[in-house]
CSV table of N, CA and C in Angstrom, one decimal:
chain,number,residue,atom,x,y,z
V,1231,GLU,N,208.6,73.0,78.7
V,1231,GLU,CA,208.7,73.6,77.5
V,1231,GLU,C,208.5,72.6,76.4
V,1232,GLU,N,208.6,71.0,76.8
V,1232,GLU,CA,208.3,70.4,75.8
V,1232,GLU,C,207.4,69.8,76.2
V,1233,VAL,N,206.5,69.7,77.0
V,1233,VAL,CA,205.2,69.0,77.6
V,1233,VAL,C,204.0,69.5,76.4
V,1234,GLY,N,203.9,70.7,76.4
V,1234,GLY,CA,202.9,71.2,75.4
V,1234,GLY,C,202.8,70.4,74.6
V,1235,PRO,N,204.1,70.2,73.4
V,1235,PRO,CA,204.2,69.9,71.7
V,1235,PRO,C,204.3,68.1,72.3
V,1236,ALA,N,204.3,67.7,73.2
V,1236,ALA,CA,204.8,66.2,73.4
V,1236,ALA,C,203.2,65.8,73.2
V,1237,LEU,N,202.4,66.3,74.3
V,1237,LEU,CA,201.2,66.2,74.3
V,1237,LEU,C,200.7,66.2,73.1
V,1238,PHE,N,200.3,67.2,72.6
V,1238,PHE,CA,200.1,67.6,71.3
V,1238,PHE,C,200.2,66.4,70.0
V,1239,GLU,N,201.3,66.1,70.1
V,1239,GLU,CA,202.0,64.5,69.2
V,1239,GLU,C,201.5,63.3,69.8
V,1240,LEU,N,201.5,63.1,71.4
V,1240,LEU,CA,200.6,62.0,71.6
V,1240,LEU,C,199.1,62.3,70.9
V,1241,ALA,N,198.5,63.2,71.4
V,1241,ALA,CA,197.0,63.4,70.8
V,1241,ALA,C,197.0,62.8,69.5
V,1242,THR,N,198.1,63.3,68.8
V,1242,THR,CA,197.5,63.2,67.3
V,1242,THR,C,198.0,62.4,67.0
V,1243,GLN,N,198.7,61.3,67.2
V,1243,GLN,CA,199.1,59.4,67.1
V,1243,GLN,C,197.8,58.7,67.2
V,1244,LEU,N,197.0,59.4,68.7
V,1244,LEU,CA,196.0,58.5,69.2
V,1244,LEU,C,194.6,58.7,68.8
V,1245,HIS,N,195.0,59.9,67.6
V,1245,HIS,CA,193.1,60.1,66.6
V,1245,HIS,C,192.6,61.0,67.5
V,1246,ALA,N,192.8,61.5,68.8
V,1246,ALA,CA,192.1,62.1,70.0
V,1246,ALA,C,192.3,63.6,69.7
V,1247,PRO,N,191.1,64.6,69.6
V,1247,PRO,CA,190.9,65.5,69.5
V,1247,PRO,C,192.0,66.6,69.5
V,1248,THR,N,192.4,67.4,68.5
V,1248,THR,CA,193.7,68.6,69.0
V,1248,THR,C,193.3,69.8,69.4
V,1249,SER,N,192.1,70.4,69.2
V,1249,SER,CA,191.6,71.8,69.6
V,1249,SER,C,190.2,71.5,70.0
V,1250,LEU,N,190.1,72.9,70.6
V,1250,LEU,CA,189.1,72.9,71.3
V,1250,LEU,C,187.2,73.3,70.4
V,1251,ALA,N,187.8,73.1,69.1
V,1251,ALA,CA,186.3,73.0,68.1
V,1251,ALA,C,186.2,71.6,68.2
V,1252,GLU,N,186.8,71.1,68.3
V,1252,GLU,CA,186.8,69.0,67.9
V,1252,GLU,C,186.2,69.3,69.5
V,1253,LEU,N,186.4,70.0,70.0
V,1253,LEU,CA,185.8,69.3,71.4
V,1253,LEU,C,184.4,70.1,71.8
V,1254,GLY,N,183.9,70.7,70.4
V,1254,GLY,CA,182.7,71.3,70.7
V,1254,GLY,C,182.5,72.8,71.1
V,1255,LEU,N,183.9,73.2,71.3
V,1255,LEU,CA,183.7,75.0,72.0
V,1255,LEU,C,183.0,75.8,70.7
V,1256,ASP,N,182.2,76.9,70.6
V,1256,ASP,CA,181.8,77.5,69.5
V,1256,ASP,C,182.8,78.8,69.6
V,1257,HIS,N,183.2,78.9,68.6
V,1257,HIS,CA,184.1,79.8,68.0
V,1257,HIS,C,183.9,81.3,69.0
V,1258,ASP,N,182.2,81.5,69.0
V,1258,ASP,CA,181.6,82.9,69.7
V,1258,ASP,C,182.2,82.8,70.9
V,1259,ALA,N,182.7,82.0,71.5
V,1259,ALA,CA,182.9,81.2,72.8
V,1259,ALA,C,184.6,81.8,73.8
V,1260,VAL,N,185.2,81.8,72.5
V,1260,VAL,CA,186.6,82.5,72.7
V,1260,VAL,C,187.2,83.5,73.8
V,1261,ALA,N,186.3,84.4,73.1
V,1261,ALA,CA,186.6,85.6,73.4
V,1261,ALA,C,186.1,85.7,74.9
V,1262,GLU,N,184.8,85.5,74.9
V,1262,GLU,CA,184.5,85.4,76.2
V,1262,GLU,C,185.4,84.8,77.3
V,1263,VAL,N,185.6,83.0,77.4
V,1263,VAL,CA,187.1,82.5,77.8
V,1263,VAL,C,188.2,83.5,78.1
V,1264,ALA,N,188.7,83.8,77.3
V,1264,ALA,CA,189.3,84.9,77.4
V,1264,ALA,C,189.3,85.8,78.5
V,1265,LYS,N,188.3,86.5,78.5
V,1265,LYS,CA,188.2,87.8,79.4
V,1265,LYS,C,188.3,87.2,80.4
V,1266,ILE,N,187.4,86.1,80.8
V,1266,ILE,CA,187.2,85.1,82.1
V,1266,ILE,C,188.7,85.1,83.1
V,1267,ILE,N,189.2,84.5,82.0
V,1267,ILE,CA,190.6,83.8,82.0
V,1267,ILE,C,191.6,84.8,82.3
V,1268,GLY,N,191.3,85.7,81.4
V,1268,GLY,CA,192.1,87.1,81.5
V,1268,GLY,C,192.6,87.6,83.1
V,1269,ALA,N,190.7,87.9,83.3
V,1269,ALA,CA,190.6,88.8,85.0
V,1269,ALA,C,190.3,87.9,86.2
V,1270,ALA,N,191.1,86.7,85.7
V,1270,ALA,CA,191.0,85.8,87.1
V,1270,ALA,C,192.2,86.3,88.0
V,1271,PRO,N,192.5,86.0,89.2
V,1271,PRO,CA,193.7,86.9,89.8
V,1271,PRO,C,193.9,84.8,90.2
V,1272,VAL,N,195.1,85.0,89.6
V,1272,VAL,CA,195.8,83.6,89.4
V,1272,VAL,C,197.4,84.3,89.8
V,1273,SER,N,197.9,83.5,90.3
V,1273,SER,CA,199.6,83.4,90.6
V,1273,SER,C,200.4,83.1,89.6
V,1274,ASN,N,201.4,83.5,88.2
V,1274,ASN,CA,201.7,82.6,87.6
V,1274,ASN,C,203.0,83.6,87.6
V,1275,PRO,N,203.9,82.8,87.2
V,1275,PRO,CA,205.2,83.1,86.9
V,1275,PRO,C,205.4,84.4,85.8
V,1276,ARG,N,204.4,84.3,84.7
V,1276,ARG,CA,204.9,85.2,83.6
V,1276,ARG,C,203.6,85.9,83.5
V,1277,ASP,N,203.9,87.1,83.8
V,1277,ASP,CA,202.5,88.5,83.7
V,1277,ASP,C,201.7,88.0,82.2
V,1278,TYR,N,200.3,88.3,82.3
V,1278,TYR,CA,200.0,88.0,81.2
V,1278,TYR,C,198.2,89.1,81.2
V,1279,THR,N,197.8,89.0,80.2
V,1279,THR,CA,197.0,90.2,79.8
V,1279,THR,C,195.8,89.1,78.7
V,1280,GLU,N,194.6,89.5,79.3
V,1280,GLU,CA,193.7,89.4,78.2
V,1280,GLU,C,194.3,88.8,76.8
V,1281,GLU,N,194.0,90.0,76.0
V,1281,GLU,CA,194.9,89.6,74.7
V,1281,GLU,C,195.9,88.3,74.5
V,1282,ASN,N,196.5,88.5,75.9
V,1282,ASN,CA,197.8,87.1,75.9
V,1282,ASN,C,197.0,85.9,75.7
V,1283,VAL,N,196.1,85.7,76.8
V,1283,VAL,CA,194.8,84.9,76.8
V,1283,VAL,C,194.4,84.7,76.0
V,1284,LEU,N,193.2,85.2,74.8
V,1284,LEU,CA,193.1,85.2,73.8
V,1284,LEU,C,193.7,85.0,72.4
V,1285,VAL,N,194.9,85.4,72.4
V,1285,VAL,CA,195.5,84.8,71.4
V,1285,VAL,C,196.0,83.1,71.7
V,1286,LEU,N,196.4,82.8,72.8
V,1286,LEU,CA,196.5,81.3,73.1
V,1286,LEU,C,195.2,80.5,72.9
V,1287,MET,N,194.3,81.0,73.1
V,1287,MET,CA,192.7,80.7,73.3
V,1287,MET,C,192.6,80.5,71.8
V,1288,GLU,N,192.9,81.5,70.8
V,1288,GLU,CA,192.4,81.1,69.0
V,1288,GLU,C,193.8,80.0,69.2
V,1289,GLN,N,194.6,79.6,69.4
V,1289,GLN,CA,195.4,78.9,68.8
V,1289,GLN,C,195.1,77.3,69.0
V,1290,THR,N,194.7,76.9,70.6
V,1290,THR,CA,194.0,75.7,70.7
V,1290,THR,C,192.7,75.9,69.9
V,1291,TYR,N,192.2,76.8,70.0
V,1291,TYR,CA,190.3,76.7,69.2
V,1291,TYR,C,190.8,76.0,67.6
V,1292,LEU,N,191.8,76.7,67.1
V,1292,LEU,CA,192.3,76.2,66.1
V,1292,LEU,C,193.2,74.6,66.3
V,1293,GLY,N,193.4,74.1,66.9
V,1293,GLY,CA,194.0,73.0,67.5
V,1293,GLY,C,195.7,73.2,66.9
V,1294,THR,N,196.4,74.5,66.8
V,1294,THR,CA,197.6,74.8,66.5
V,1294,THR,C,198.6,74.2,67.4
V,1295,LYS,N,199.7,73.4,67.1
V,1295,LYS,CA,200.6,72.7,67.9
V,1295,LYS,C,201.6,73.5,68.5
V,1296,PRO,N,201.5,73.9,69.7
V,1296,PRO,CA,202.1,74.5,70.5
V,1296,PRO,C,203.1,74.7,70.3
V,1297,LYS,N,204.3,75.6,70.4
V,1297,LYS,CA,205.2,76.0,70.2
V,1297,LYS,C,205.8,76.3,71.4
V,1298,ARG,N,207.1,76.3,71.9
V,1298,ARG,CA,208.1,76.6,73.0
V,1298,ARG,C,207.8,78.2,73.3
V,1299,LEU,N,207.2,78.3,74.2
V,1299,LEU,CA,207.0,79.7,74.7
V,1299,LEU,C,208.2,81.0,74.7
V,1300,MET,N,208.9,80.6,74.0
V,1300,MET,CA,210.2,81.2,74.2
V,1300,MET,C,210.1,83.0,73.4
V,1301,ALA,N,209.1,82.8,72.4
V,1301,ALA,CA,208.6,84.2,71.7
V,1301,ALA,C,207.8,85.3,72.6
V,1302,PRO,N,207.7,86.4,72.4
V,1302,PRO,CA,206.6,87.1,72.9
V,1302,PRO,C,205.4,86.8,72.1
V,1303,PHE,N,204.4,87.0,72.9
V,1303,PHE,CA,203.2,87.1,72.4
V,1303,PHE,C,203.1,87.8,71.1
V,1304,ASP,N,203.4,88.7,70.8
V,1304,ASP,CA,203.0,89.3,69.9
V,1304,ASP,C,203.4,88.5,68.4
V,1305,LYS,N,204.3,88.0,68.7
V,1305,LYS,CA,204.8,86.6,67.7
V,1305,LYS,C,204.0,85.7,67.3
V,1306,LEU,N,202.9,85.6,68.7
V,1306,LEU,CA,202.5,84.3,68.4
V,1306,LEU,C,200.9,84.8,67.6
V,1307,ARG,N,200.7,85.6,68.1
V,1307,ARG,CA,199.2,86.8,67.8
V,1307,ARG,C,199.4,87.1,66.2
V,1308,VAL,N,200.8,87.4,65.4
V,1308,VAL,CA,201.0,87.3,64.2
V,1308,VAL,C,201.1,85.7,63.1
V,1309,GLN,N,201.1,84.7,64.1
V,1309,GLN,CA,201.2,83.4,63.5
V,1309,GLN,C,200.0,83.0,63.4
V,1310,THR,N,199.0,83.3,64.3
V,1310,THR,CA,197.9,82.9,64.9
V,1310,THR,C,196.8,83.8,63.5
V,1311,ARG,N,196.9,84.7,63.6
V,1311,ARG,CA,196.0,85.7,62.2
V,1311,ARG,C,196.7,85.3,60.8
V,1312,GLU,N,197.8,84.9,60.4
V,1312,GLU,CA,198.0,84.9,59.5
V,1312,GLU,C,197.4,83.2,58.9
V,1313,ARG,N,197.5,82.6,60.1
V,1313,ARG,CA,196.6,80.8,59.8
V,1313,ARG,C,195.1,81.1,59.5
V,1314,ASN,N,194.7,82.7,59.8
V,1314,ASN,CA,193.2,82.5,59.7
V,1314,ASN,C,193.1,83.0,58.1
Protein backbone atom coordinates (compact mmCIF):
# COMPACT_ATOMS: atom_id res chain seq x y z
CA GLU A 1 0.00 0.00 0.00
CA GLU A 2 2.90 2.35 0.56
CA VAL A 3 4.89 1.44 -2.56
CA GLY A 4 3.04 3.75 -4.98
CA PRO A 5 3.42 6.90 -2.89
CA ALA A 6 7.06 6.05 -2.10
CA LEU A 7 7.91 5.58 -5.79
CA PHE A 8 6.13 8.82 -6.62
CA GLU A 9 8.19 10.66 -3.99
CA LEU A 10 11.41 9.11 -5.30
CA ALA A 11 10.55 10.13 -8.87
CA THR A 12 9.80 13.66 -7.67
CA GLN A 13 13.12 13.89 -5.83
CA LEU A 14 14.95 12.65 -8.94
CA HIS A 15 13.03 15.10 -11.14
CA ALA A 16 11.75 12.14 -13.15
CA PRO A 17 8.39 12.22 -14.95
CA THR A 18 5.45 11.48 -12.67
CA SER A 19 2.66 11.48 -15.24
CA LEU A 20 1.76 9.71 -18.44
CA ALA A 21 1.44 13.13 -20.06
CA GLU A 22 5.11 13.85 -19.30
CA LEU A 23 5.97 10.53 -20.91
CA GLY A 24 4.20 11.59 -24.11
CA LEU A 25 0.86 9.77 -23.91
CA ASP A 26 -1.90 11.70 -25.66
CA HIS A 27 -4.92 12.29 -23.44
CA ASP A 28 -7.10 10.88 -26.23
CA ALA A 29 -5.44 7.49 -25.67
CA VAL A 30 -6.38 7.27 -21.98
CA ALA A 31 -9.91 5.94 -22.60
CA GLU A 32 -8.70 3.38 -25.15
CA VAL A 33 -5.97 2.10 -22.81
CA ALA A 34 -8.54 1.82 -19.98
CA LYS A 35 -10.84 -0.13 -22.29
CA ILE A 36 -8.08 -2.58 -23.23
CA ILE A 37 -6.98 -3.06 -19.61
CA GLY A 38 -10.56 -3.33 -18.36
CA ALA A 39 -11.27 -6.15 -20.83
CA ALA A 40 -8.03 -8.03 -20.19
CA PRO A 41 -8.54 -11.50 -18.70
CA VAL A 42 -6.18 -11.17 -15.75
CA SER A 43 -6.24 -12.49 -12.22
CA ASN A 44 -6.54 -9.68 -9.72
CA PRO A 45 -7.30 -9.90 -5.99
CA ARG A 46 -9.80 -7.07 -6.37
CA ASP A 47 -12.54 -6.96 -9.02
CA TYR A 48 -12.37 -3.97 -11.32
CA THR A 49 -14.22 -2.49 -14.26
CA GLU A 50 -13.22 -0.42 -17.24
CA GLU A 51 -14.53 2.63 -15.35
CA ASN A 52 -12.24 1.83 -12.37
CA VAL A 53 -9.26 1.60 -14.71
CA LEU A 54 -10.27 4.85 -16.42
CA VAL A 55 -10.22 6.67 -13.05
CA LEU A 56 -6.73 5.35 -12.31
CA MET A 57 -5.54 6.15 -15.84
CA GLU A 58 -6.81 9.75 -15.53
CA GLN A 59 -4.96 10.15 -12.24
CA THR A 60 -1.82 8.65 -13.74
CA TYR A 61 -2.13 10.86 -16.81
CA LEU A 62 -2.32 13.94 -14.57
CA GLY A 63 0.49 12.78 -12.30
CA THR A 64 -1.64 12.60 -9.18
CA LYS A 65 0.27 11.19 -6.22
CA PRO A 66 -1.02 7.66 -5.51
CA LYS A 67 -3.07 7.21 -2.40
CA ARG A 68 -3.68 4.10 -0.38
CA LEU A 69 -6.57 2.31 -2.04
CA MET A 70 -8.69 1.97 1.05
CA ALA A 71 -11.35 4.26 -0.38
CA PRO A 72 -13.85 3.02 -2.97
CA PHE A 73 -13.17 3.88 -6.60
CA ASP A 74 -16.15 6.25 -6.55
CA LYS A 75 -14.29 8.47 -4.09
CA LEU A 76 -11.22 8.42 -6.36
CA ARG A 77 -13.39 9.37 -9.34
CA VAL A 78 -14.71 12.43 -7.47
CA GLN A 79 -11.17 13.51 -6.57
CA THR A 80 -10.06 13.15 -10.20
CA ARG A 81 -13.00 15.17 -11.53
CA GLU A 82 -12.44 17.92 -8.95
CA ARG A 83 -8.82 18.23 -10.07
CA ASN A 84 -9.84 18.75 -13.73
